[in-house]
mmCIF file of C-alpha atoms in Angstrom:
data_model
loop_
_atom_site.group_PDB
_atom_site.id
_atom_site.type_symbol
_atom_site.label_atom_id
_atom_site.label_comp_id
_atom_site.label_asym_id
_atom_site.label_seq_id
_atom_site.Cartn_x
_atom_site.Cartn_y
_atom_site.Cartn_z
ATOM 1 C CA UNK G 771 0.000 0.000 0.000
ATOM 2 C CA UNK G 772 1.688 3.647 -0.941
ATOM 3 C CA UNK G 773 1.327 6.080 1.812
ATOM 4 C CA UNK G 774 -0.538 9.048 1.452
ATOM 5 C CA UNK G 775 1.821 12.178 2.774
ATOM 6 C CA UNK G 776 -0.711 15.285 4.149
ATOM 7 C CA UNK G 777 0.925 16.641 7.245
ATOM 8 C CA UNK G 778 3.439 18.924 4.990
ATOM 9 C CA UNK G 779 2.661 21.302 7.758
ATOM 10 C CA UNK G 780 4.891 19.523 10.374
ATOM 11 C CA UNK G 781 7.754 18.652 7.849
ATOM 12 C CA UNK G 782 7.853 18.356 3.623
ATOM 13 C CA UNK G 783 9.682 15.815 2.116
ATOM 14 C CA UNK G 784 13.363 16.534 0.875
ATOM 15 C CA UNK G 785 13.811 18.344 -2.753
ATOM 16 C CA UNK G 786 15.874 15.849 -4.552
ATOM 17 C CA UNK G 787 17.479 18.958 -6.190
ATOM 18 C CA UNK G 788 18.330 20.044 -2.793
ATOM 19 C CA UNK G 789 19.735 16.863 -1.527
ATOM 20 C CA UNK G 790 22.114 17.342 -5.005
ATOM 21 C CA UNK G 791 23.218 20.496 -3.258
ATOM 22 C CA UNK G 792 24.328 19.048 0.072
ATOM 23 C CA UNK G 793 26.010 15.945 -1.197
ATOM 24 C CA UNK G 794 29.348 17.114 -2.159
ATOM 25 C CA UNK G 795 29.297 18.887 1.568
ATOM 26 C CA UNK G 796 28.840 15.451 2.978
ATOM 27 C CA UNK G 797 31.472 13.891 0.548
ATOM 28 C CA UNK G 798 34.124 15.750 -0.299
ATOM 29 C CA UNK G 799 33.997 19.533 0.705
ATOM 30 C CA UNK G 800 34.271 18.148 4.584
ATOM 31 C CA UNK G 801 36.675 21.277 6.089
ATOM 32 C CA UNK G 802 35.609 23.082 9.523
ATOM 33 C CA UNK G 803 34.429 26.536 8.048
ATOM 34 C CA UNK G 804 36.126 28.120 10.884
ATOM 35 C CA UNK G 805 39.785 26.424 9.365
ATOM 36 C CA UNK G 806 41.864 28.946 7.751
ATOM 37 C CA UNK G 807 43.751 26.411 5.430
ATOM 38 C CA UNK G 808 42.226 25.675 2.245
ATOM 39 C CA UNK G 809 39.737 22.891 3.316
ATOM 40 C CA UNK G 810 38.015 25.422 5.966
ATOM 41 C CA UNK G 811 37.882 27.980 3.061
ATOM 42 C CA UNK G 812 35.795 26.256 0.734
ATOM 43 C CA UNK G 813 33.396 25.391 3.402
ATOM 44 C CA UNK G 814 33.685 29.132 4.330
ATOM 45 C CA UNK G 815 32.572 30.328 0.958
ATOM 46 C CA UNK G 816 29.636 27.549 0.436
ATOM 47 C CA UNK G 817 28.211 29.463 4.110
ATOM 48 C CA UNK G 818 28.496 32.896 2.786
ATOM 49 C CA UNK G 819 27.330 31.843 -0.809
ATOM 50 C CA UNK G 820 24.271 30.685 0.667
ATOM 51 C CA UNK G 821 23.853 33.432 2.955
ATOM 52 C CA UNK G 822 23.731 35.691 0.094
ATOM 53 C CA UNK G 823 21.442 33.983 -1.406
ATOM 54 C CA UNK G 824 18.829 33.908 1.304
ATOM 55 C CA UNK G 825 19.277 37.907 1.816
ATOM 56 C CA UNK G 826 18.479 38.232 -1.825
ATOM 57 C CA UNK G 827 15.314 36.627 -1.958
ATOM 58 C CA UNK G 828 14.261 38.127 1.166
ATOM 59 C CA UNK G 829 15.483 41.541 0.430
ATOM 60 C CA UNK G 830 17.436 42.188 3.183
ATOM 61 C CA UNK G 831 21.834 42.407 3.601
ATOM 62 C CA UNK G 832 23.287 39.331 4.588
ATOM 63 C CA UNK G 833 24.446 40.604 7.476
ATOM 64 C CA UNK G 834 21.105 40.023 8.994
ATOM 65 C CA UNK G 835 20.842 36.576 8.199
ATOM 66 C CA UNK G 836 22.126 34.628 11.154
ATOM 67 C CA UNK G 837 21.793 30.514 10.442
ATOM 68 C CA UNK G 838 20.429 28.229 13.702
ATOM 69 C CA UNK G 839 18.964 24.861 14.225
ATOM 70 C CA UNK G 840 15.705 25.844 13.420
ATOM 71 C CA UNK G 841 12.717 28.229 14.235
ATOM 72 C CA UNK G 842 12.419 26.985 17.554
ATOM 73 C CA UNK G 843 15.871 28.425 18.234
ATOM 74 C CA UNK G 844 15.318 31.249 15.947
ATOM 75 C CA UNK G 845 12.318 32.034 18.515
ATOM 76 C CA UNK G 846 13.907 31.956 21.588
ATOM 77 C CA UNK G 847 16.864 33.808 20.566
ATOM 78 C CA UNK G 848 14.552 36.962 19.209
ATOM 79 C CA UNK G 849 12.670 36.842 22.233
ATOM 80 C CA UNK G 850 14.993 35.555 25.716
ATOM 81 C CA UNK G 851 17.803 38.227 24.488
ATOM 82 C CA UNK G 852 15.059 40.908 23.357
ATOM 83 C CA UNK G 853 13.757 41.055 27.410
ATOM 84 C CA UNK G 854 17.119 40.440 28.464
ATOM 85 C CA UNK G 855 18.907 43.085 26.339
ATOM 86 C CA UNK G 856 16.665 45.871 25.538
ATOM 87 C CA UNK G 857 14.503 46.702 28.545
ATOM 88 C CA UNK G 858 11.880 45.334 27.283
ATOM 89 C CA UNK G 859 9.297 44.702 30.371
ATOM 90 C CA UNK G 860 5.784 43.381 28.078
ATOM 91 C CA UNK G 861 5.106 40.876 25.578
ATOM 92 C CA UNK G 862 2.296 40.618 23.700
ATOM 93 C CA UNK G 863 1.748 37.183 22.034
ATOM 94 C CA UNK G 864 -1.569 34.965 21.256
ATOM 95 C CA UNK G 865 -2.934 31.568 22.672
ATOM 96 C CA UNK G 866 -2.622 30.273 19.346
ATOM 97 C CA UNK G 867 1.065 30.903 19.092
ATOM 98 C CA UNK G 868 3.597 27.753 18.472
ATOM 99 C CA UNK G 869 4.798 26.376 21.958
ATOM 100 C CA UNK G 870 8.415 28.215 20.913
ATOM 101 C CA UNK G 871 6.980 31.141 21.676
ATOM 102 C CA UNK G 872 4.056 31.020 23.908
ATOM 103 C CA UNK G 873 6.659 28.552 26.539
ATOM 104 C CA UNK G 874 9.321 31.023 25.901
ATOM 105 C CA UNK G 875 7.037 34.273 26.956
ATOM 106 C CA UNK G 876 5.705 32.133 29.629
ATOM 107 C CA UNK G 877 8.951 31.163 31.097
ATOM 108 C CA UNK G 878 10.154 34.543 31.276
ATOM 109 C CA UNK G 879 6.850 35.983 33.153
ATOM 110 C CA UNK G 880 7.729 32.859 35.513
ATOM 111 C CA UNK G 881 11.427 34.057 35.935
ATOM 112 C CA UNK G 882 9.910 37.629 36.770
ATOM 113 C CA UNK G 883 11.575 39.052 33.699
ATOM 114 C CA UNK G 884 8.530 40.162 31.489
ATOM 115 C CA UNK G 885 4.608 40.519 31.780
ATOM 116 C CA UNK G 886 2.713 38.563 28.962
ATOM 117 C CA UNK G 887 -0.355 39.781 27.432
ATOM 118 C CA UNK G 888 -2.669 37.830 25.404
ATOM 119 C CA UNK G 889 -4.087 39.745 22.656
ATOM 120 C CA UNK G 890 -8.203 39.082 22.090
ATOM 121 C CA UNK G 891 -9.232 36.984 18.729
ATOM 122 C CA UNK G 892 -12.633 36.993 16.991
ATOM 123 C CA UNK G 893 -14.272 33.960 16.853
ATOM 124 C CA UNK G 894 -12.724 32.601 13.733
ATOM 125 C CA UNK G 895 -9.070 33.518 15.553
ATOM 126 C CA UNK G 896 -8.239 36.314 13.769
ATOM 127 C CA UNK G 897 -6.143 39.045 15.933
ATOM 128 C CA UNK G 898 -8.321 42.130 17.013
ATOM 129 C CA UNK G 899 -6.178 44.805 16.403
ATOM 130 C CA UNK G 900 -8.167 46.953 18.098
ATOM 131 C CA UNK G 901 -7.308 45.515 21.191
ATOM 132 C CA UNK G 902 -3.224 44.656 19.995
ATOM 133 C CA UNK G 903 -3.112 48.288 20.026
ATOM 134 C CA UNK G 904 -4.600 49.099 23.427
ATOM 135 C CA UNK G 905 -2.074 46.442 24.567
ATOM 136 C CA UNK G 906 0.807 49.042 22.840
ATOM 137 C CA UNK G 907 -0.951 52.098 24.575
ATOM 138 C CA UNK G 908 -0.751 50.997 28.142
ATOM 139 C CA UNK G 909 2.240 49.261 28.025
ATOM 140 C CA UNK G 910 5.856 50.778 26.838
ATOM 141 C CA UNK G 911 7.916 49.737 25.585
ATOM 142 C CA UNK G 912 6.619 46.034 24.234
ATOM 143 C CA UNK G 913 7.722 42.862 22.620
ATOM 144 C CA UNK G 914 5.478 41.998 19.970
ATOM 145 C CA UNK G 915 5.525 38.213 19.046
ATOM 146 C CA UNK G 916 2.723 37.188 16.379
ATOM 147 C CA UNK G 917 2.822 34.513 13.875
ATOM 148 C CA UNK G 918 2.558 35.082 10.271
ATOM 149 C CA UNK G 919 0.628 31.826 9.418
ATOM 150 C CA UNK G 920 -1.299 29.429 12.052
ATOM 151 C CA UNK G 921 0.665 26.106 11.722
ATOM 152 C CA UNK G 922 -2.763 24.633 12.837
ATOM 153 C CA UNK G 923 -5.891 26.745 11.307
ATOM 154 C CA UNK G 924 -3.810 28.459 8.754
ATOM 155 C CA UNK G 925 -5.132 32.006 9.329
ATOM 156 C CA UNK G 926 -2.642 35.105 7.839
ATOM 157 C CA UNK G 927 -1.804 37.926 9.977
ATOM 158 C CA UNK G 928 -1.891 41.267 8.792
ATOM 159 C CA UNK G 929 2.543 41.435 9.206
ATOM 160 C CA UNK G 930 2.029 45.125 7.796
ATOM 161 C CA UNK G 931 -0.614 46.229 9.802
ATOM 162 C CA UNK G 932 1.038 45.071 13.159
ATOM 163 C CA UNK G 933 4.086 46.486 12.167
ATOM 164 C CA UNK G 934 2.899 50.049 11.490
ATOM 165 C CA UNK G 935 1.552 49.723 15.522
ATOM 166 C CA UNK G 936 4.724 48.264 16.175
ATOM 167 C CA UNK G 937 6.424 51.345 14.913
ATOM 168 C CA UNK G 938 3.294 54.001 16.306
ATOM 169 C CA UNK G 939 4.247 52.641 19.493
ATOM 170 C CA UNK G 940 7.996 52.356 19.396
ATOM 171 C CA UNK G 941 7.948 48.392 20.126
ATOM 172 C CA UNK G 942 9.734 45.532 18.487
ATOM 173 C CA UNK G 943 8.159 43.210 16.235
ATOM 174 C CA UNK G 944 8.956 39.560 16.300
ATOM 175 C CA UNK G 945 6.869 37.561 13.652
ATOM 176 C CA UNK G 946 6.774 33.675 14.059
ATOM 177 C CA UNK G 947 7.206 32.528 9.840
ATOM 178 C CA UNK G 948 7.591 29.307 9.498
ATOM 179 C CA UNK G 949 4.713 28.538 7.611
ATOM 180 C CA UNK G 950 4.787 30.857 5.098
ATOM 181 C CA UNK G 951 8.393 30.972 4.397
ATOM 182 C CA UNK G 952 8.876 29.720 1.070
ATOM 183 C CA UNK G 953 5.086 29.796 0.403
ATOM 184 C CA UNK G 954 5.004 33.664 0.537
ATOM 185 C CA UNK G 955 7.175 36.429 -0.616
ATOM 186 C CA UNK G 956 9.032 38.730 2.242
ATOM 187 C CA UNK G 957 10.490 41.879 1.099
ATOM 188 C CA UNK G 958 11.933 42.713 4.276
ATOM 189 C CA UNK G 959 12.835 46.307 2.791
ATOM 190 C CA UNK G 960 9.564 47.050 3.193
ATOM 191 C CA UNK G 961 8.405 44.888 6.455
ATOM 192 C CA UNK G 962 8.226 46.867 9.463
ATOM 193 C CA UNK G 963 9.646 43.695 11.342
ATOM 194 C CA UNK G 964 12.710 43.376 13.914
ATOM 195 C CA UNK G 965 12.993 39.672 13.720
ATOM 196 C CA UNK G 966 11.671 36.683 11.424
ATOM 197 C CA UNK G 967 12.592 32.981 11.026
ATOM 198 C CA UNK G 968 12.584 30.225 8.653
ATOM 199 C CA UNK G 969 12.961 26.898 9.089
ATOM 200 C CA UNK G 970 14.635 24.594 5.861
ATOM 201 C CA UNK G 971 12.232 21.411 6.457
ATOM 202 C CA UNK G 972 8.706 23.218 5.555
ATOM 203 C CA UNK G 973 9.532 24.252 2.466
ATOM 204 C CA UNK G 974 11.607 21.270 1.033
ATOM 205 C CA UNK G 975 14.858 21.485 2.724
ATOM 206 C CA UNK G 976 16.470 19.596 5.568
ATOM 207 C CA UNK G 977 15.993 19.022 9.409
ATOM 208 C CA UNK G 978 17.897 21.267 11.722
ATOM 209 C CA UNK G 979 18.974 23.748 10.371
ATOM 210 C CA UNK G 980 16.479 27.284 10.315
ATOM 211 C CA UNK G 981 17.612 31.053 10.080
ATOM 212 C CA UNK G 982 17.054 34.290 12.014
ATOM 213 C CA UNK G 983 16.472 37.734 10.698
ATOM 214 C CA UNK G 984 17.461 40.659 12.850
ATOM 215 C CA UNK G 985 16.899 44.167 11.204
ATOM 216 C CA UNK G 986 19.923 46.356 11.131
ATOM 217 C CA UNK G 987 20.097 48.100 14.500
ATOM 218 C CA UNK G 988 18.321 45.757 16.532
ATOM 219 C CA UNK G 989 21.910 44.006 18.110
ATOM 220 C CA UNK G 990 20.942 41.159 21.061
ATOM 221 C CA UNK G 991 23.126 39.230 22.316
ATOM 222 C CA UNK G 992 23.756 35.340 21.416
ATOM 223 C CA UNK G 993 21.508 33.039 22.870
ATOM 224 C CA UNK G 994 24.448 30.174 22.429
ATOM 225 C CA UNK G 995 27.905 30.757 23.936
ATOM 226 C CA UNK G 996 30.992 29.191 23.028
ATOM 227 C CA UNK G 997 32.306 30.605 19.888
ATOM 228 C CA UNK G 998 32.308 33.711 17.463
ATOM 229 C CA UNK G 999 30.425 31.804 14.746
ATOM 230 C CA UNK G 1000 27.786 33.243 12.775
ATOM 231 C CA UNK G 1001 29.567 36.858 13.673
ATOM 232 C CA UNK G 1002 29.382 36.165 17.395
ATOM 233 C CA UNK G 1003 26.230 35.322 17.420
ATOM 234 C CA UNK G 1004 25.483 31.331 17.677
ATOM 235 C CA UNK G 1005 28.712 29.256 18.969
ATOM 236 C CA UNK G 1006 29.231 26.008 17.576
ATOM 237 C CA UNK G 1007 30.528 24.549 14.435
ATOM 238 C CA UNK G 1008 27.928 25.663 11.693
ATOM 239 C CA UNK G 1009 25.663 22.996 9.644
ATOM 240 C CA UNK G 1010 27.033 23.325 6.646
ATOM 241 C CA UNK G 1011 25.401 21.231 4.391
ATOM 242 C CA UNK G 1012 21.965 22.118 5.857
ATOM 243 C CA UNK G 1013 22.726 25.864 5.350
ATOM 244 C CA UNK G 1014 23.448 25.068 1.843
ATOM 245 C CA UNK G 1015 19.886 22.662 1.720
ATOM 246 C CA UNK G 1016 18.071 25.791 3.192
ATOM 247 C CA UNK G 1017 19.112 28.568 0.726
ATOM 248 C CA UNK G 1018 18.748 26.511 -2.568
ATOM 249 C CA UNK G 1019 15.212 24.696 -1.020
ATOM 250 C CA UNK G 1020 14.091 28.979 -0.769
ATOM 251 C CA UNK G 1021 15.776 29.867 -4.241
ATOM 252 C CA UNK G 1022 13.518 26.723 -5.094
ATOM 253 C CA UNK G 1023 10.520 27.416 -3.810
ATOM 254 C CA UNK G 1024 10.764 31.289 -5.514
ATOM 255 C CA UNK G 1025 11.007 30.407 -8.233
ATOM 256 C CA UNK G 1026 8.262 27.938 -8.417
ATOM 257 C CA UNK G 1027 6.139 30.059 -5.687
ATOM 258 C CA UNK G 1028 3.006 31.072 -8.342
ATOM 259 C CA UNK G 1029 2.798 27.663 -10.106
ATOM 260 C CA UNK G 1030 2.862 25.843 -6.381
ATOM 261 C CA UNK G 1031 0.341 28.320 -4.943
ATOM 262 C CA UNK G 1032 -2.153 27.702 -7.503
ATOM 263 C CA UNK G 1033 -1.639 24.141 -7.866
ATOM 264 C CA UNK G 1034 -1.820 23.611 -3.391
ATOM 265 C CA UNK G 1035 -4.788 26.171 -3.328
ATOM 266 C CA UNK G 1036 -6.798 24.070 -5.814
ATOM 267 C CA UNK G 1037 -6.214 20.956 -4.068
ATOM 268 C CA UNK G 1038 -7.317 22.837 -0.789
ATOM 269 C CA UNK G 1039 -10.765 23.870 -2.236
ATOM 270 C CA UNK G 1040 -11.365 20.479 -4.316
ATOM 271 C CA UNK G 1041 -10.969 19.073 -0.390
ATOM 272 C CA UNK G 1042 -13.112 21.568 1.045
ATOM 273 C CA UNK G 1043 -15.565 20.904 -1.700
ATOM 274 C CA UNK G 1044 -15.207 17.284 -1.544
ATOM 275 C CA UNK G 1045 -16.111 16.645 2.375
ATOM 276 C CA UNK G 1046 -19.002 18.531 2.159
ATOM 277 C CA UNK G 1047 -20.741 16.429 -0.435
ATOM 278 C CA UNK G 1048 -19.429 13.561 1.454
ATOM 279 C CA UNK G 1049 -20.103 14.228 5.250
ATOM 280 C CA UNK G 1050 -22.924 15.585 6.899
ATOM 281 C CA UNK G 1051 -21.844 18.602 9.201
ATOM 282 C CA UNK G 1052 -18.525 18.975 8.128
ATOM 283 C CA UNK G 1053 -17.123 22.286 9.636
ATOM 284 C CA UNK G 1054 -13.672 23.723 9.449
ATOM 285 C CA UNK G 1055 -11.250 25.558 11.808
ATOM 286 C CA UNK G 1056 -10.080 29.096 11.051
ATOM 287 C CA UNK G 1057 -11.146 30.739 7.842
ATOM 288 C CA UNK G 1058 -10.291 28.531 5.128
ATOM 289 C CA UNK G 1059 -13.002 30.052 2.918
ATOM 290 C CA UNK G 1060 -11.397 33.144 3.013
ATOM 291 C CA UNK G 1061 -8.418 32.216 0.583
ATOM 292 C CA UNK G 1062 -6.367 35.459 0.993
ATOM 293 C CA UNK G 1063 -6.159 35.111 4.727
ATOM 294 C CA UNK G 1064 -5.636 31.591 5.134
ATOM 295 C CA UNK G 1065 -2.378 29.539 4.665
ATOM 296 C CA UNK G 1066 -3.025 28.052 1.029
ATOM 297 C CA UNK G 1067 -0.945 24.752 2.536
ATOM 298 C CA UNK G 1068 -3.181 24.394 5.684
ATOM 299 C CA UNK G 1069 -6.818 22.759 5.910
ATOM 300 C CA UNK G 1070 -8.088 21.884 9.691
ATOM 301 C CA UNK G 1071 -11.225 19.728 9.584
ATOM 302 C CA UNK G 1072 -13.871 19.507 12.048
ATOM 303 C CA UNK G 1073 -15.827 16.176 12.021
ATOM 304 C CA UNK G 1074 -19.391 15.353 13.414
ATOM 305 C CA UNK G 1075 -18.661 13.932 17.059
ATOM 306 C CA UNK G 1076 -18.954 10.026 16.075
ATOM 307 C CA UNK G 1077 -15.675 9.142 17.448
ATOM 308 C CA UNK G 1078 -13.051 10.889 19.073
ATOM 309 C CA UNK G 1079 -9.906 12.320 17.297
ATOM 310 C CA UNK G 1080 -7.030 9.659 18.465
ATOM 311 C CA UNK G 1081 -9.148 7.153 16.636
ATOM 312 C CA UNK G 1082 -9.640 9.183 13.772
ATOM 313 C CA UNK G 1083 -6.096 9.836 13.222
ATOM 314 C CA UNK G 1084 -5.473 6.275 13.830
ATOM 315 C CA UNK G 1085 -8.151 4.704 11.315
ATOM 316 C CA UNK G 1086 -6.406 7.151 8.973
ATOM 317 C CA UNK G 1087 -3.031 5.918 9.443
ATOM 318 C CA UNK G 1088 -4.418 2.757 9.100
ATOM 319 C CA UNK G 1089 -5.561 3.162 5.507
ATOM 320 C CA UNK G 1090 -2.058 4.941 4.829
ATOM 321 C CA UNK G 1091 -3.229 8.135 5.278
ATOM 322 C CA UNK G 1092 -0.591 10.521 7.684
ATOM 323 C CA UNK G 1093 -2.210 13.439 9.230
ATOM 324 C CA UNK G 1094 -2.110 15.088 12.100
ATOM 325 C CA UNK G 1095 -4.424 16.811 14.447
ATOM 326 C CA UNK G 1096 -6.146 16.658 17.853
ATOM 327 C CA UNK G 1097 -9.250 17.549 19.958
ATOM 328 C CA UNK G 1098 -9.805 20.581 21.894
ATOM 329 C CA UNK G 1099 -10.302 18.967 25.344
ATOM 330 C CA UNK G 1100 -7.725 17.146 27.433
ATOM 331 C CA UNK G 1101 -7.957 13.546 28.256
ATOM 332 C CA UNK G 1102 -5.176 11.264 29.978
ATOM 333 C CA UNK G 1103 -1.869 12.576 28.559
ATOM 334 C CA UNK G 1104 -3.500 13.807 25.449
ATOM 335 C CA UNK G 1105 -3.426 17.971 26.090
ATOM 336 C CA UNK G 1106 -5.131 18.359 22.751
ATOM 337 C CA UNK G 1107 -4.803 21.418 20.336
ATOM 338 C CA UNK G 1108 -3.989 24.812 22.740
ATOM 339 C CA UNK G 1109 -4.828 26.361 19.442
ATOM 340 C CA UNK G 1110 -8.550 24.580 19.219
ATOM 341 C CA UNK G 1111 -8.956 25.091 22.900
ATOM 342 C CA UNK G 1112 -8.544 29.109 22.956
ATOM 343 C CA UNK G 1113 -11.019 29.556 19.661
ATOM 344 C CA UNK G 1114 -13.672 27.201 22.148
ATOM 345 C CA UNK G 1115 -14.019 25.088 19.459
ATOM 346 C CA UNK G 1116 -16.676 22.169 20.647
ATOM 347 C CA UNK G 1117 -14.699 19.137 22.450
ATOM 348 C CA UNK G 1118 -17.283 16.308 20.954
ATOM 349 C CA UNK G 1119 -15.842 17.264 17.410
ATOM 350 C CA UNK G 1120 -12.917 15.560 16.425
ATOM 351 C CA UNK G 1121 -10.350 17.878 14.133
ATOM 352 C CA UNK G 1122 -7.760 16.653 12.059
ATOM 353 C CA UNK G 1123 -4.873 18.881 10.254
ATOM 354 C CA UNK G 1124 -4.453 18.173 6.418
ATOM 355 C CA UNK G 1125 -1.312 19.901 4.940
ATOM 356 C CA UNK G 1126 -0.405 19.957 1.440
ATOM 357 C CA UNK G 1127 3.137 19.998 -0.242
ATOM 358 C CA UNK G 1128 3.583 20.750 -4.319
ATOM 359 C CA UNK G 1129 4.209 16.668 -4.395
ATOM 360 C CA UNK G 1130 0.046 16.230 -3.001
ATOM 361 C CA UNK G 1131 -1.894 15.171 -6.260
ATOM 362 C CA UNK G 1132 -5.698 15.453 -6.373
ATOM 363 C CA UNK G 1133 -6.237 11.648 -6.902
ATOM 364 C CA UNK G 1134 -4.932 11.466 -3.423
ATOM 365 C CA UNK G 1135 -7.073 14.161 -1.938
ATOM 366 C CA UNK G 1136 -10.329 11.951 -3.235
ATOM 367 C CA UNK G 1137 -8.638 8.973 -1.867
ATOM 368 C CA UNK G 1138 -8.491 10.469 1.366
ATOM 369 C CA UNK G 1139 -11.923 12.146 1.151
ATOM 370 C CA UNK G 1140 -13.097 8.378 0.064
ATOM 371 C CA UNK G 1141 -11.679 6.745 2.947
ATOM 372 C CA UNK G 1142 -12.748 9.192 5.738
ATOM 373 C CA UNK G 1143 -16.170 8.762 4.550
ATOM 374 C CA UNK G 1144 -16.226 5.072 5.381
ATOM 375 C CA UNK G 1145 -14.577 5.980 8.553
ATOM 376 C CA UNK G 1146 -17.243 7.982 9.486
ATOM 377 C CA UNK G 1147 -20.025 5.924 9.031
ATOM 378 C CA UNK G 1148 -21.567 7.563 6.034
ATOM 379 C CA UNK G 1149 -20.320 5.249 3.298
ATOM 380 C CA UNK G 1150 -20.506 1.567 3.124
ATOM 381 C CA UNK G 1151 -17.375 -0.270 2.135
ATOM 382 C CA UNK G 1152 -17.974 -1.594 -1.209
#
């Protein structure tokens, strides 16, 4: 039986173009970039090469491109050494942030170091910027940490809006962009933004290795001691063939941004379209509907309460099919979607996460639309 990949939203398979890239920095070109003999240099200039190349898509000098592990890493850094650097007292962040953040803001409150406030959503979880920029009002100067794309419901912040407040109100801006690198443009020329990250493995390139953007100006200190890589700014022997996977995976998915968009998109409605001919009081999370604020890549299903969500995701993997999602209760040492939870989405619905890569073909999508029908009761096997 051949697998049926739709959880592109935790991790996309590897670009074979991209693995091309990286081999001969697993083979041959093998030298510690911080060397100064010959061996080191080459390494060296296969860094800085790709460094370039990320600051030219994005706009930006490569001297505010700093390589990590990761977002998770890229998060922390932007916001620990933000409170711990700038005299920055406030953060205001969302319940439906990734754990990177919301565990980082929380474990600074908990350390006394910063007061976190939760800005208000509408019922769909949209940010009410209203209320963001009451937030900025009564409390300078702040840390602003939103994400650009919901890695569960898919919605779209508003990055310009927030950062015009962000600049109103003299605050940094730290945007959470994961998701929509390499599925959206950045011109960080004309983002109002202090800090972004990336992350190689949603958009085609490896595991481990992610970037940070810090806008010109906005010096923090290194999050990890124990050498002057990166400029001083991350110790520890860079990944080098992972940094070379991440900038040609971005100069990949550029170039092929329009033609991927409009293929995913179309697969996203033909699944929308799909489940609600086939099952009864079908809902969705977020605002999928509303295509130009929601993450083309990201679908989140809600399913009539027949059976809870660990079996749904497990009849699924059964027939193949790898999703991912979860309920919005808690139950044994299932926490359930934090994300579902805050929008008070209804417990006795089981949700499931579909995420689609440029690799997803629609004869899957009706596969999977085929098979969760039986699941739930409303077709007969045949």
């Amino acid at each position: 039986m051949k697998r049926i990949y739709l959880d592109n939203a935790a991790t996309t398979p590897l670009d074979p173009v991209v693995l091309e890239e990286m081999l001969p920095l697993m083979r041959e070109q093998f030298g510690n970039p911080s060397s100064i003999h010959g061996h080191g240099r080459v390494v060296r200039s296969a860094i800085e090469k790709a460094r370039k190349k990320v600051a030219e898509l994005l706009n930006t000098s490569p001297s505010e491109i700093f390589f990590t592990s990761g977002g998770t890493e890229a998060d922390n850094t932007a916001i620990r050494n933000t409170v711990l650097s700038k005299g920055i007292r406030h953060i205001i962040t969302s319940p439906l942030e990734h754990h990177a953040v919301l565990h980082t803001a929380e474990h600074l409150e908990k350390e006394g170091l910063a007061k976190v406030s939760l800005v208000e959503l509408d019922s769909k979880g949209y940010v009410d910027y209203a209320h963001l920029e009451e937030l900025l009002k009564t409390n300078e100067p702040s840390l602003i940490s939103l994400m650009h794309g919901n890695n569960e419901i898919g919605n779209l912040l508003d990055l310009d809006r927030v950062g015009q407040l962000a600049t109103e109100y003299k605050a940094l801006f730290h945007s959470d962009t994961v998701q929509t690198m390499g599925h959206y443009k950045h011109d960080l020329q004309q983002l109002k933004t202090n800090f972004i990250v990336g992350a190689a493995h949603k958009f085609h390139g490896p595991k481990g290795v992610g970037f940070l953007y810090m806008q010109a100006g906005t010096k923090i200190p290194p999050f990890i001691h124990g050498g002057a890589q990166e400029r001083n700014m991350r110790g520890g022997t860079e990944n080098v063939y992972g940094i070379v996977g991440l900038a040609k995976a971005l100069e990949i998915a550029y170039a092929e941004m329009a033609e991927h968009q409009q293929h995913i998109q179309g697969l996203k409605t033909h699944m929308m379209d799909r489940l609600k001919e086939a099952i009864p009081e079908i809902g969705f999370n977020g605002d999928p509907e509303t295509s130009e604020q929601s993450l083309y890549t990201v679908l989140n299903v809600s399913f009539p309460p027949t059976a809870d969500s660990e079996m749904l995701l497990f009849n699924l993997d059964i027939e193949g099919i790898s999703a991912s999602g979860g309920s919005a209760c808690s139950s044994g040492s299932d926490v359930g979607s934090h994300v579902l939870r805050a929008l008070k989405a209804d417990p006795s619905r089981p949700s499931a996460r579909f995420s689609f890569s440029k690799y997803t073909t629609k004869e899957e999508i009706d596969t999977v639309v085929d098979k969760l029908a039986v699941i739930m009761g409303v077709e007969k096997v045949s």
